[in-house]
mmCIF file of C-alpha atoms in Angstrom:
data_model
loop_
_atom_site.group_PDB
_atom_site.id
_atom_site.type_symbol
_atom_site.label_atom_id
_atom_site.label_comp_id
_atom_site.label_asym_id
_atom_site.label_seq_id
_atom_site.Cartn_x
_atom_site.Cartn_y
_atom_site.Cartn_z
ATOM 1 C CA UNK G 1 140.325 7.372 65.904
ATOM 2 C CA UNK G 2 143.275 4.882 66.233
ATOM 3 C CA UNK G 3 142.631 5.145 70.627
ATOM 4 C CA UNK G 4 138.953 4.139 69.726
ATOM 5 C CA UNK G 5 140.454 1.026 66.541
ATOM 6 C CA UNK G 6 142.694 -0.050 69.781
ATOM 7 C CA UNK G 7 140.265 -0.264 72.169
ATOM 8 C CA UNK G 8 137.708 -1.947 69.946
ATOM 9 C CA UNK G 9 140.592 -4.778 69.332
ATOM 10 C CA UNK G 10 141.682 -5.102 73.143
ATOM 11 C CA UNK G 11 141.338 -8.074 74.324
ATOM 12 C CA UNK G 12 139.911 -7.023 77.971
ATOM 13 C CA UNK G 13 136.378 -6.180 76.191
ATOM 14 C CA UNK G 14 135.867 -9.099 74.631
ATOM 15 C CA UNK G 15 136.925 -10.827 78.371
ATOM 16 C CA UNK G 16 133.756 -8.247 79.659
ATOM 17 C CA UNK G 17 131.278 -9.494 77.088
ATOM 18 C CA UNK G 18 132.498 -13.242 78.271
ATOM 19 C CA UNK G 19 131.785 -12.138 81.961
ATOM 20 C CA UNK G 20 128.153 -10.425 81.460
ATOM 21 C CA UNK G 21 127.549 -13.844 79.163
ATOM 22 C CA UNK G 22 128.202 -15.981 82.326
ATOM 23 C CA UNK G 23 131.709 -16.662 81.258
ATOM 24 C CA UNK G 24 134.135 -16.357 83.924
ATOM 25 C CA UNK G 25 137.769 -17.144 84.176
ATOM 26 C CA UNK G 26 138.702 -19.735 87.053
ATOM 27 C CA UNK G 27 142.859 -19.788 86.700
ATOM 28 C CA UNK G 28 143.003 -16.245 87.330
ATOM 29 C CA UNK G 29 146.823 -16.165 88.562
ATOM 30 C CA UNK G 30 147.231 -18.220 84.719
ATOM 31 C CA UNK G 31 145.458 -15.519 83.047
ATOM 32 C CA UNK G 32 147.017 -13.059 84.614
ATOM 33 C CA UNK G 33 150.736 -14.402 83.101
ATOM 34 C CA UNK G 34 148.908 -14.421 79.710
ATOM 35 C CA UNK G 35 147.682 -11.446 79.706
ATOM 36 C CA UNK G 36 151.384 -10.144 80.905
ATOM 37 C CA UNK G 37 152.852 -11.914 78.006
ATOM 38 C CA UNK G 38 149.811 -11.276 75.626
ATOM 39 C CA UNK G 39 150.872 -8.217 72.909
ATOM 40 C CA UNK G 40 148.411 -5.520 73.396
ATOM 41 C CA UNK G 41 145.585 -5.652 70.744
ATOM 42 C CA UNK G 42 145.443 -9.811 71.336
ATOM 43 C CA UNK G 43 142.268 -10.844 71.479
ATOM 44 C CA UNK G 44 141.390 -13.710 74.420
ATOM 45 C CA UNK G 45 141.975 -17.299 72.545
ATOM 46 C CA UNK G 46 142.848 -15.695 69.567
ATOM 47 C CA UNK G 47 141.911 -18.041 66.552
ATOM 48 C CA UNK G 48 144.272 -20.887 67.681
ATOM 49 C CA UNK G 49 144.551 -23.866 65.236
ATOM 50 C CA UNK G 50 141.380 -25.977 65.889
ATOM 51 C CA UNK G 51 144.143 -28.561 64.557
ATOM 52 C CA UNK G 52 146.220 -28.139 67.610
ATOM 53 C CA UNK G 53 143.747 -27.817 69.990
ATOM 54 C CA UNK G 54 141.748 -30.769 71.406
ATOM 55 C CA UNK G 55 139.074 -29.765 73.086
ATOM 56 C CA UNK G 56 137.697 -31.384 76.859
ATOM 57 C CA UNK G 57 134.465 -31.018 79.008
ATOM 58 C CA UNK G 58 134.742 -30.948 81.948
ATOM 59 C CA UNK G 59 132.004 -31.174 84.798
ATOM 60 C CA UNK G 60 132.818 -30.284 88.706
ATOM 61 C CA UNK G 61 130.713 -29.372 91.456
ATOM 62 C CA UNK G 62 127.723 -29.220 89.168
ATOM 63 C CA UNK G 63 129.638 -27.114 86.695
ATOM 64 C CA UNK G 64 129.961 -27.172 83.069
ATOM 65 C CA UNK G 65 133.851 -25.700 82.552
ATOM 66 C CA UNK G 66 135.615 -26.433 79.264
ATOM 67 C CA UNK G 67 139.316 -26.705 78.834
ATOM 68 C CA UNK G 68 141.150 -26.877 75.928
ATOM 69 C CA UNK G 69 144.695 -28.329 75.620
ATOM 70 C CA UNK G 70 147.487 -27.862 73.335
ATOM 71 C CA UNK G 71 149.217 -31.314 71.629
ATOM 72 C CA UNK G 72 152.152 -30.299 74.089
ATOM 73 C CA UNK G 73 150.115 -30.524 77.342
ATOM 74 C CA UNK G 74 150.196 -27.003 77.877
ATOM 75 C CA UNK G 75 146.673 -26.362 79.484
ATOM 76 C CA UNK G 76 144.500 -23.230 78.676
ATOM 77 C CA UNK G 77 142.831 -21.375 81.396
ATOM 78 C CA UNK G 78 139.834 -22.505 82.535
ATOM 79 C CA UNK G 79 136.019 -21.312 82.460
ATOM 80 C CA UNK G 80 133.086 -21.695 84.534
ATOM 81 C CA UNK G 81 129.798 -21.434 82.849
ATOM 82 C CA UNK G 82 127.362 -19.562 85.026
ATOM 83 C CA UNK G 83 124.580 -19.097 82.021
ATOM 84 C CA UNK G 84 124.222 -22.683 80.641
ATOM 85 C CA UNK G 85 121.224 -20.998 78.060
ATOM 86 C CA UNK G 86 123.832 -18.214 76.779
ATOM 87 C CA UNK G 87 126.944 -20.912 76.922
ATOM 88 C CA UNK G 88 124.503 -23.532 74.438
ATOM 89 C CA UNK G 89 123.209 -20.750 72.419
ATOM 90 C CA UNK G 90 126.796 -19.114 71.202
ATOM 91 C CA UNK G 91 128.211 -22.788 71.451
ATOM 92 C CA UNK G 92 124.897 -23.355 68.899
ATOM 93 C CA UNK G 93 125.741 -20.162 66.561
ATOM 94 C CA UNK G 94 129.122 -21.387 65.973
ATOM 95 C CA UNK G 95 128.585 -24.085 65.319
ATOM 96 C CA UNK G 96 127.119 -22.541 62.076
ATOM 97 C CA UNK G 97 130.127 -21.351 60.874
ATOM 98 C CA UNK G 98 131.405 -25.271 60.757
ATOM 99 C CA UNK G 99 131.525 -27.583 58.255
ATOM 100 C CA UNK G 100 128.818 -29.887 59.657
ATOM 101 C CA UNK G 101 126.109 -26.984 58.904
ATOM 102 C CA UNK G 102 126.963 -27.160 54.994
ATOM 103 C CA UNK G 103 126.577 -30.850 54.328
ATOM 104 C CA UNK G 104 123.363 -31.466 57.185
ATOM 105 C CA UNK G 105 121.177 -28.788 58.045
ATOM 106 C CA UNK G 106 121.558 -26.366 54.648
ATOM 107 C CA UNK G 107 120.430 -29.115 52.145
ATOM 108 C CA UNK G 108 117.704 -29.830 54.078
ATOM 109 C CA UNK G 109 116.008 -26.747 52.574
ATOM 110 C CA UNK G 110 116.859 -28.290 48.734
ATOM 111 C CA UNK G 111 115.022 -31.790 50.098
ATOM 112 C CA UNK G 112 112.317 -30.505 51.788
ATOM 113 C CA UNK G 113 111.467 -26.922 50.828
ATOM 114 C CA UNK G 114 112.508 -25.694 47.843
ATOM 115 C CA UNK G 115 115.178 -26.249 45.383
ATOM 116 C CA UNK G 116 114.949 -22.512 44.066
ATOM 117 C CA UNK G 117 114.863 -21.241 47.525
ATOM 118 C CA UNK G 118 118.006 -23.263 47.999
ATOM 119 C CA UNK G 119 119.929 -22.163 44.893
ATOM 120 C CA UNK G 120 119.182 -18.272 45.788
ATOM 121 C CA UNK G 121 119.668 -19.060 49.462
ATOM 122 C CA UNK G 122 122.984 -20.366 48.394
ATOM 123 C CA UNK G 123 123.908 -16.794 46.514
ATOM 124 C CA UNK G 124 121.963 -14.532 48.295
ATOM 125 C CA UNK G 125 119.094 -13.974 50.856
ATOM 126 C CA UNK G 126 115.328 -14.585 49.814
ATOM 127 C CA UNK G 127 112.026 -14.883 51.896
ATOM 128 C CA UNK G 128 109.327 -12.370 51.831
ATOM 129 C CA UNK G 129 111.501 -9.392 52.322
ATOM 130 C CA UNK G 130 110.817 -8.625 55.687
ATOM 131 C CA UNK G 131 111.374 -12.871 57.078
ATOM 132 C CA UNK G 132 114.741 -13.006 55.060
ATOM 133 C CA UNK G 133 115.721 -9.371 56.845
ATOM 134 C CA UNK G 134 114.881 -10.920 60.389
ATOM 135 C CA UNK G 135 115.916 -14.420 59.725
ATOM 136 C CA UNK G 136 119.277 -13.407 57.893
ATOM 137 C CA UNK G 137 120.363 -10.481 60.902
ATOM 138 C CA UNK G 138 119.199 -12.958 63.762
ATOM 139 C CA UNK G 139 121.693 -15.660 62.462
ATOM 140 C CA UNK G 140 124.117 -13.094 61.915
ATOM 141 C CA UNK G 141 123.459 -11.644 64.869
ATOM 142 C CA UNK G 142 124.330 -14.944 66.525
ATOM 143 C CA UNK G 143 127.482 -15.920 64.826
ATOM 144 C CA UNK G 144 128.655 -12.329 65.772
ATOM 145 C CA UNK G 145 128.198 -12.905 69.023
ATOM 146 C CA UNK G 146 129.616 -16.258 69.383
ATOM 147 C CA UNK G 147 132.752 -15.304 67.889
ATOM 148 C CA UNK G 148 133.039 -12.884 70.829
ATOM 149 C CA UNK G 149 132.138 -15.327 73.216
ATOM 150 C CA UNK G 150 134.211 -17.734 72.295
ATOM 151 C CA UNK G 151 137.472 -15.688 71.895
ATOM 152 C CA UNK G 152 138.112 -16.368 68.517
ATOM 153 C CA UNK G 153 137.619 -12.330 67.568
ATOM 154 C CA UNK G 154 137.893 -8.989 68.842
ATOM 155 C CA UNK G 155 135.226 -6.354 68.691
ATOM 156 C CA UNK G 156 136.937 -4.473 65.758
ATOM 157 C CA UNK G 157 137.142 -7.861 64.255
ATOM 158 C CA UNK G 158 133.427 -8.700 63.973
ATOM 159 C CA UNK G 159 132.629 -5.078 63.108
ATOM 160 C CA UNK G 160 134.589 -4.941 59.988
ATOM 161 C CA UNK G 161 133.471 -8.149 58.885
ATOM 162 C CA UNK G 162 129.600 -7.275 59.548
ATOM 163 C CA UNK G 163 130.389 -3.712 57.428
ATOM 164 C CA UNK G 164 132.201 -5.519 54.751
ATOM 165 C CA UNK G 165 129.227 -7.827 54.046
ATOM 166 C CA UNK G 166 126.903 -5.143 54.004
ATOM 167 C CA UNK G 167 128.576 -2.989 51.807
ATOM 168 C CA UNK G 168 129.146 -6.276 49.361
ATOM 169 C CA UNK G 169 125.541 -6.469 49.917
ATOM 170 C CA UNK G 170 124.357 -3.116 48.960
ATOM 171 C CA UNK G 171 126.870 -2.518 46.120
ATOM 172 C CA UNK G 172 126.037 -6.328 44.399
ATOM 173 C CA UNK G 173 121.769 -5.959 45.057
ATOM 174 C CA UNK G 174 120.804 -4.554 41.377
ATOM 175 C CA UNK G 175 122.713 -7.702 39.740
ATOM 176 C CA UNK G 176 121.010 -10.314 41.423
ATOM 177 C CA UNK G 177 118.777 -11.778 39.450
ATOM 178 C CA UNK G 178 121.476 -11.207 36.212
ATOM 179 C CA UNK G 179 123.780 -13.139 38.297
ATOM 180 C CA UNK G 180 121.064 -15.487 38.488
ATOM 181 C CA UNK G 181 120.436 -16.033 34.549
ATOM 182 C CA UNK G 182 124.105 -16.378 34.173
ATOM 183 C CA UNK G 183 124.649 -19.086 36.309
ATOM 184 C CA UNK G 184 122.265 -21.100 35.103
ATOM 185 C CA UNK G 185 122.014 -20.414 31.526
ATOM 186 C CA UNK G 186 125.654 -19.168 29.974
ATOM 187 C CA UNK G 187 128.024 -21.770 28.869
ATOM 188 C CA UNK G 188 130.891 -20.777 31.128
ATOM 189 C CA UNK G 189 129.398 -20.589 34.111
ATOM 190 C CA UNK G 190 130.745 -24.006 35.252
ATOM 191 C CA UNK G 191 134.446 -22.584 34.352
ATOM 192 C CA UNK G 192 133.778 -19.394 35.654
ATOM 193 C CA UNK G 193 132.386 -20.707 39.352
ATOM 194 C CA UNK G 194 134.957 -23.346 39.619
ATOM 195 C CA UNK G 195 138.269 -21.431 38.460
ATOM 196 C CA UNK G 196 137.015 -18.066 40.328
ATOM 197 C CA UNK G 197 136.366 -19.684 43.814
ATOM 198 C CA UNK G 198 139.163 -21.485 43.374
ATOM 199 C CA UNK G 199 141.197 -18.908 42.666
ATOM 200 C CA UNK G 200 140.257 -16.925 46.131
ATOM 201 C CA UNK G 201 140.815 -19.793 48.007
ATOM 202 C CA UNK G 202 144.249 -19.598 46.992
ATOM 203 C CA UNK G 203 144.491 -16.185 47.630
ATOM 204 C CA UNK G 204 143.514 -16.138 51.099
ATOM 205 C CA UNK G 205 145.684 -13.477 52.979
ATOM 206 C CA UNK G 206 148.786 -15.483 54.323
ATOM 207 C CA UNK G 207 148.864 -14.641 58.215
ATOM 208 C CA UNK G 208 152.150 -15.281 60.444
ATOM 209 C CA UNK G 209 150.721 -17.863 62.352
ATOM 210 C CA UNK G 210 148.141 -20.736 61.291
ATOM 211 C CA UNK G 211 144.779 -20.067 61.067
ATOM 212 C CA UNK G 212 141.489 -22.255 60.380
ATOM 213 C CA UNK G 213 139.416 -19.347 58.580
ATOM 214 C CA UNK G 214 141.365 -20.044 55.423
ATOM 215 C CA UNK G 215 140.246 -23.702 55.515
ATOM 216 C CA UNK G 216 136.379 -22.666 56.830
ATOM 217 C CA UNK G 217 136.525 -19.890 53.811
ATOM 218 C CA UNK G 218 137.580 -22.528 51.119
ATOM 219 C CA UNK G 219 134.966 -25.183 52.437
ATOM 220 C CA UNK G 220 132.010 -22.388 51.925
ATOM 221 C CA UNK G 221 133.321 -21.565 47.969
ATOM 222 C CA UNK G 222 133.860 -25.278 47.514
ATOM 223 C CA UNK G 223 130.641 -26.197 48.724
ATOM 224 C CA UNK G 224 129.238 -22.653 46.165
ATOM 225 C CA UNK G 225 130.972 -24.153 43.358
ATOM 226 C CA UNK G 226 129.375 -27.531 43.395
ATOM 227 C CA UNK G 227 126.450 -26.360 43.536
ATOM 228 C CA UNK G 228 126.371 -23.654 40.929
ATOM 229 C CA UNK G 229 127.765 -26.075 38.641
ATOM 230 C CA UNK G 230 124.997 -28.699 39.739
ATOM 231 C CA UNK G 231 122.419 -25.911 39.185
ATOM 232 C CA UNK G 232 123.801 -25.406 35.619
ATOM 233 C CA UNK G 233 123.740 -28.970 34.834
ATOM 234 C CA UNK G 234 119.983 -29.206 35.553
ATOM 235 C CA UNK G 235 119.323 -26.387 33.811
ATOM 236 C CA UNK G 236 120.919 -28.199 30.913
ATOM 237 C CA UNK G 237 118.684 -31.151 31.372
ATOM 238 C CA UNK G 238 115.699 -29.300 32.111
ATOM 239 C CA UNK G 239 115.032 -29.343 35.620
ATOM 240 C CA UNK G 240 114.630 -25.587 36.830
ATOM 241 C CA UNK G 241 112.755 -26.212 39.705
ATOM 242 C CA UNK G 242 111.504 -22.572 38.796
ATOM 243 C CA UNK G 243 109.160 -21.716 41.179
ATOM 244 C CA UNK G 244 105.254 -21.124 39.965
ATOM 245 C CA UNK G 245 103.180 -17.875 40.637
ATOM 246 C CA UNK G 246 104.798 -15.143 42.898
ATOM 247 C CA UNK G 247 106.939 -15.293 45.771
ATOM 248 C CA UNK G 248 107.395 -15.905 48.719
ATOM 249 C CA UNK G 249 106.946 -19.632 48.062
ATOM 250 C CA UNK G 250 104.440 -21.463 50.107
ATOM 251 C CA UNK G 251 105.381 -24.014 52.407
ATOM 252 C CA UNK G 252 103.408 -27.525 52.813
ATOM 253 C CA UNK G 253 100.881 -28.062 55.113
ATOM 254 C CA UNK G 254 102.685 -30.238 57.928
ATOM 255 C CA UNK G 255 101.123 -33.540 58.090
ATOM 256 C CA UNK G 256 102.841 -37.022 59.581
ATOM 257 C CA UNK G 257 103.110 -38.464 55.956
ATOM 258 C CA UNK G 258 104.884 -35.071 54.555
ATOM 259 C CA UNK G 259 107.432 -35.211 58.423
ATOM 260 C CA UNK G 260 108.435 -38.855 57.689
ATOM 261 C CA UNK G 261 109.233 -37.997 53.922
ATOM 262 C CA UNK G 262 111.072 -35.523 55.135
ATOM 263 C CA UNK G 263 113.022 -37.469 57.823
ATOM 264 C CA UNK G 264 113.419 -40.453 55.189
ATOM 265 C CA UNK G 265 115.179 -37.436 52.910
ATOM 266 C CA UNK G 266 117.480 -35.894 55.474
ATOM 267 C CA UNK G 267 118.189 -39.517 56.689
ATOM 268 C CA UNK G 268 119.011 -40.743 53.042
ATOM 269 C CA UNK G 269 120.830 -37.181 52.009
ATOM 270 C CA UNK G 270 123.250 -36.941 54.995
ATOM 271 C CA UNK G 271 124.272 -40.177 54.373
ATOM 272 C CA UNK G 272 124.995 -39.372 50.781
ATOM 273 C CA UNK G 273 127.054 -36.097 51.545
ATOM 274 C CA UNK G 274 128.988 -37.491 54.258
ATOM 275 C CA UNK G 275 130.078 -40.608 52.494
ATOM 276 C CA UNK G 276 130.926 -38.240 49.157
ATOM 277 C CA UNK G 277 132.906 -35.927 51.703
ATOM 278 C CA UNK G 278 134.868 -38.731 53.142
ATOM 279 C CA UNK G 279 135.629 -40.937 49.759
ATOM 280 C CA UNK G 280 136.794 -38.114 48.583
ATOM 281 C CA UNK G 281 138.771 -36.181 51.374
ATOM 282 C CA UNK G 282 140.833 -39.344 51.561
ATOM 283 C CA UNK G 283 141.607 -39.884 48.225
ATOM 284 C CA UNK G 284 142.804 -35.995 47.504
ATOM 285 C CA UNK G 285 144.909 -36.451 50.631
ATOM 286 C CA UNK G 286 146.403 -39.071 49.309
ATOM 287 C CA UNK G 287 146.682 -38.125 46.627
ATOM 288 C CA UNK G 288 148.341 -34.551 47.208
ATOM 289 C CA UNK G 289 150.487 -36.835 50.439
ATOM 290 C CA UNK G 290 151.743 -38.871 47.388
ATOM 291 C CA UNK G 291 152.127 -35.598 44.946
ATOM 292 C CA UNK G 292 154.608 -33.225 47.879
ATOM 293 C CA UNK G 293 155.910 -36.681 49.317
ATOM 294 C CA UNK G 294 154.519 -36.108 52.560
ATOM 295 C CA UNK G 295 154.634 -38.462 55.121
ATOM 296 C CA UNK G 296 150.747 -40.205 55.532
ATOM 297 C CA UNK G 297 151.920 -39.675 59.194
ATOM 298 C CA UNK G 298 152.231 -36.264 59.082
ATOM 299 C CA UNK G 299 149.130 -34.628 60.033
ATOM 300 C CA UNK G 300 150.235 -31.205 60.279
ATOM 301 C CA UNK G 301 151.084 -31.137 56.569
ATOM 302 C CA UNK G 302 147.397 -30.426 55.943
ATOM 303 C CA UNK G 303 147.450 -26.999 57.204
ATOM 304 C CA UNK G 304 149.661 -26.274 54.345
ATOM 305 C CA UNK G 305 148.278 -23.960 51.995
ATOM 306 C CA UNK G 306 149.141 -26.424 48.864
ATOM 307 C CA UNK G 307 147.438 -29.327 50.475
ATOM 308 C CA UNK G 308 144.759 -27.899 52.519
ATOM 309 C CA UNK G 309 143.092 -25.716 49.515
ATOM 310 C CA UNK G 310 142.942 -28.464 46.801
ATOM 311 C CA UNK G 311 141.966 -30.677 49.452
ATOM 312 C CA UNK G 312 139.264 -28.930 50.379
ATOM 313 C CA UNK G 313 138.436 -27.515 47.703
ATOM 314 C CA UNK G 314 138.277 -30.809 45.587
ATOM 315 C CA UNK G 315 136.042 -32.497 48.572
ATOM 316 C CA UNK G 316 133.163 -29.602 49.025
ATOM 317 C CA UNK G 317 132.806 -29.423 45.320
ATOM 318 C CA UNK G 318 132.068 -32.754 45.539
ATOM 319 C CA UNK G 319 129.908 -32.302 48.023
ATOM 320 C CA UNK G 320 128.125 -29.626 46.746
ATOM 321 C CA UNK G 321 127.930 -31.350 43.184
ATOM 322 C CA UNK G 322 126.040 -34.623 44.944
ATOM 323 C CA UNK G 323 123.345 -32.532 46.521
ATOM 324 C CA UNK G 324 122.414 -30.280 43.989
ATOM 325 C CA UNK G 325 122.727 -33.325 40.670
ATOM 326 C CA UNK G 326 122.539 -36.356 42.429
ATOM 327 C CA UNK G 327 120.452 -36.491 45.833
ATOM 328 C CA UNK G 328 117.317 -35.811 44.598
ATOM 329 C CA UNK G 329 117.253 -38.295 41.785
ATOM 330 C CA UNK G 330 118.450 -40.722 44.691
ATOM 331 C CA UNK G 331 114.725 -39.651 45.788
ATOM 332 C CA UNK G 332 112.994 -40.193 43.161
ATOM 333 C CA UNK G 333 114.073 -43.772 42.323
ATOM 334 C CA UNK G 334 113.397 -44.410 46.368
ATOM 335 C CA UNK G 335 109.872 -42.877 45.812
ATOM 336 C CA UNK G 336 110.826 -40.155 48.668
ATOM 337 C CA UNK G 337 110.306 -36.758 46.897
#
């Protein structure tokens, strides 16, 4: 058992799945010194500080090869992409997993779908059984994958995670829909969401070296505690958005009136999150800069767990707050919805 854990978490498999993606290492007499140096079990770019990193196309003899390089000039090895359709579809998955996806392309479903299919979207999975099931292990799928692909995790890595969210799955299933009427109908929900997700931000396992999955993991329960506190407030003033009749909810017919409304929303509601995420990102910087006199200068200090929680924290509440209270009344005094 612990030959098979160790060769799930070496790094040369997850350099295989890279090659039979298209991915294949140019500097080889670089990697070769990294690999010497590399402790065994390390997987290939393991889950470097996006902070430090700044990350370069590059395009020669028709080529697509990215290159990423530390703040100290200290090049990574290089890559030539030989499947451009693989290389944009991983580059595409992960791209889920950042915190674009959570302010742009997941309210779109509150604006132009469904609010109740956004709320339980936002807790669980829900479709007609079988479209959730192929939507929700297709994106899954995906994200998987592109973790693999893009070195950030080793084999054992994304196999623990995948059984750790289905067992969460299976074991919290029967108290769905309690889980439901509680957030939107007790009177300590709002406590309960806020103080609970903020309390396992906090307690993120500490690693010895920086990593961004503690900032990406407190974005996601920010952005779940806005919005089950903005589901609770229109609850409170009477706006369920209950769906009528039996699910799976129909969609509109697609016309060009019902696609412009629809651009006009996601127009209108990015602009909304993105200006809430910014107004208040800088002002809980500053304010927690000002709080641990930190130099403004010092953009490193933001990693720190007692700035980059609250920080985040603070700003995808607020985010998540705006789009589930505010956006769609923005709407309706625009004549939009």
């Amino acid at each position: 058992m612990l030959e098979l854990l160790a060769y799930l978490h070496d790094s040369e498999l997850v350099a295989q799945f890279q090659r039979r993606c298209g991915l294949f290492l140019v500097d080889a007499a670089h990697h070769s010194k990294e690999r010497t140096r590399a402790p065994a079990g390390t997987p290939v770019h393991a889950e470097e500080p996006r902070g430090q990193l700044k990350g370069r196309w590059d395009h020669q003899d028709k080529n697509s090869n990215y290159q990423y390089k530390q703040n100290g000039g200290c090049s990574r090895p290089q890559y030539e992409v030989r499947n451009h359709l693989l290389h944009f579809l991983f580059l595409l998955s992960a791209g889920l997993g950042h915190e674009i996806f959570y302010i742009t392309c997941l309210p779109c479903i509150h604006w132009n779908l469904d609010p109740f299919l956004c709320r339980r979207l936002i807790n669980m999975w829900t479709f007609q059984f079988e479209v959730g099931l192929l939507i929700a292990l297709t994106l899954s799928s995906l994200v998987c994958l592109s973790r693999l692909y893009t070195g950030m995790h080793s084999v054992l890595d994304v196999i623990c995670g995948a059984l750790i969210s289905a067992i969460i799955l299976f074991l919290t299933y029967p108290y769905w829909e309690t889980f439901d009427n509680f957030q939107l109908r007790s009177s300590i929900s709002p406590v309960v969401a806020l103080s609970l997700l903020l309390f396992l931000s906090y307690t993120y396992p500490e690693l010895d070296h920086y990593s961004p999955t503690r900032g990406d993991t407190t974005t996601i329960l920010g952005v779940g505690a806005g919005c089950s506190v903005g589901y609770w407030v229109n609850e409170q003033l009477g706006e369920t958005f209950e769906p009528k009749g039996v699910l799976p909810v129909p969609l509109p017919t697609l016309t060009l009136t019902v696609l412009a409304l629809g651009a006009a929303r996601f127009v209108v509601g990015v602009v909304a999150l993105v200006g809430t995420r910014q107004v208040v990102k800088t002002l809980s910087l500053q304010v927690l800069y000002a709080w641990y006199r930190v130099p403004k200068s010092d953009d490193s200090a933001r990693r720190k767990r007692e700035i980059e929680v609250p920080y985040k924290f603070v700003t995808y509440t607020a985010v998540g707050l705006v789009n589930s209270i505010l956006v769609n009344r923005v709407f309706i005094l625009l004549g939009i919805l």
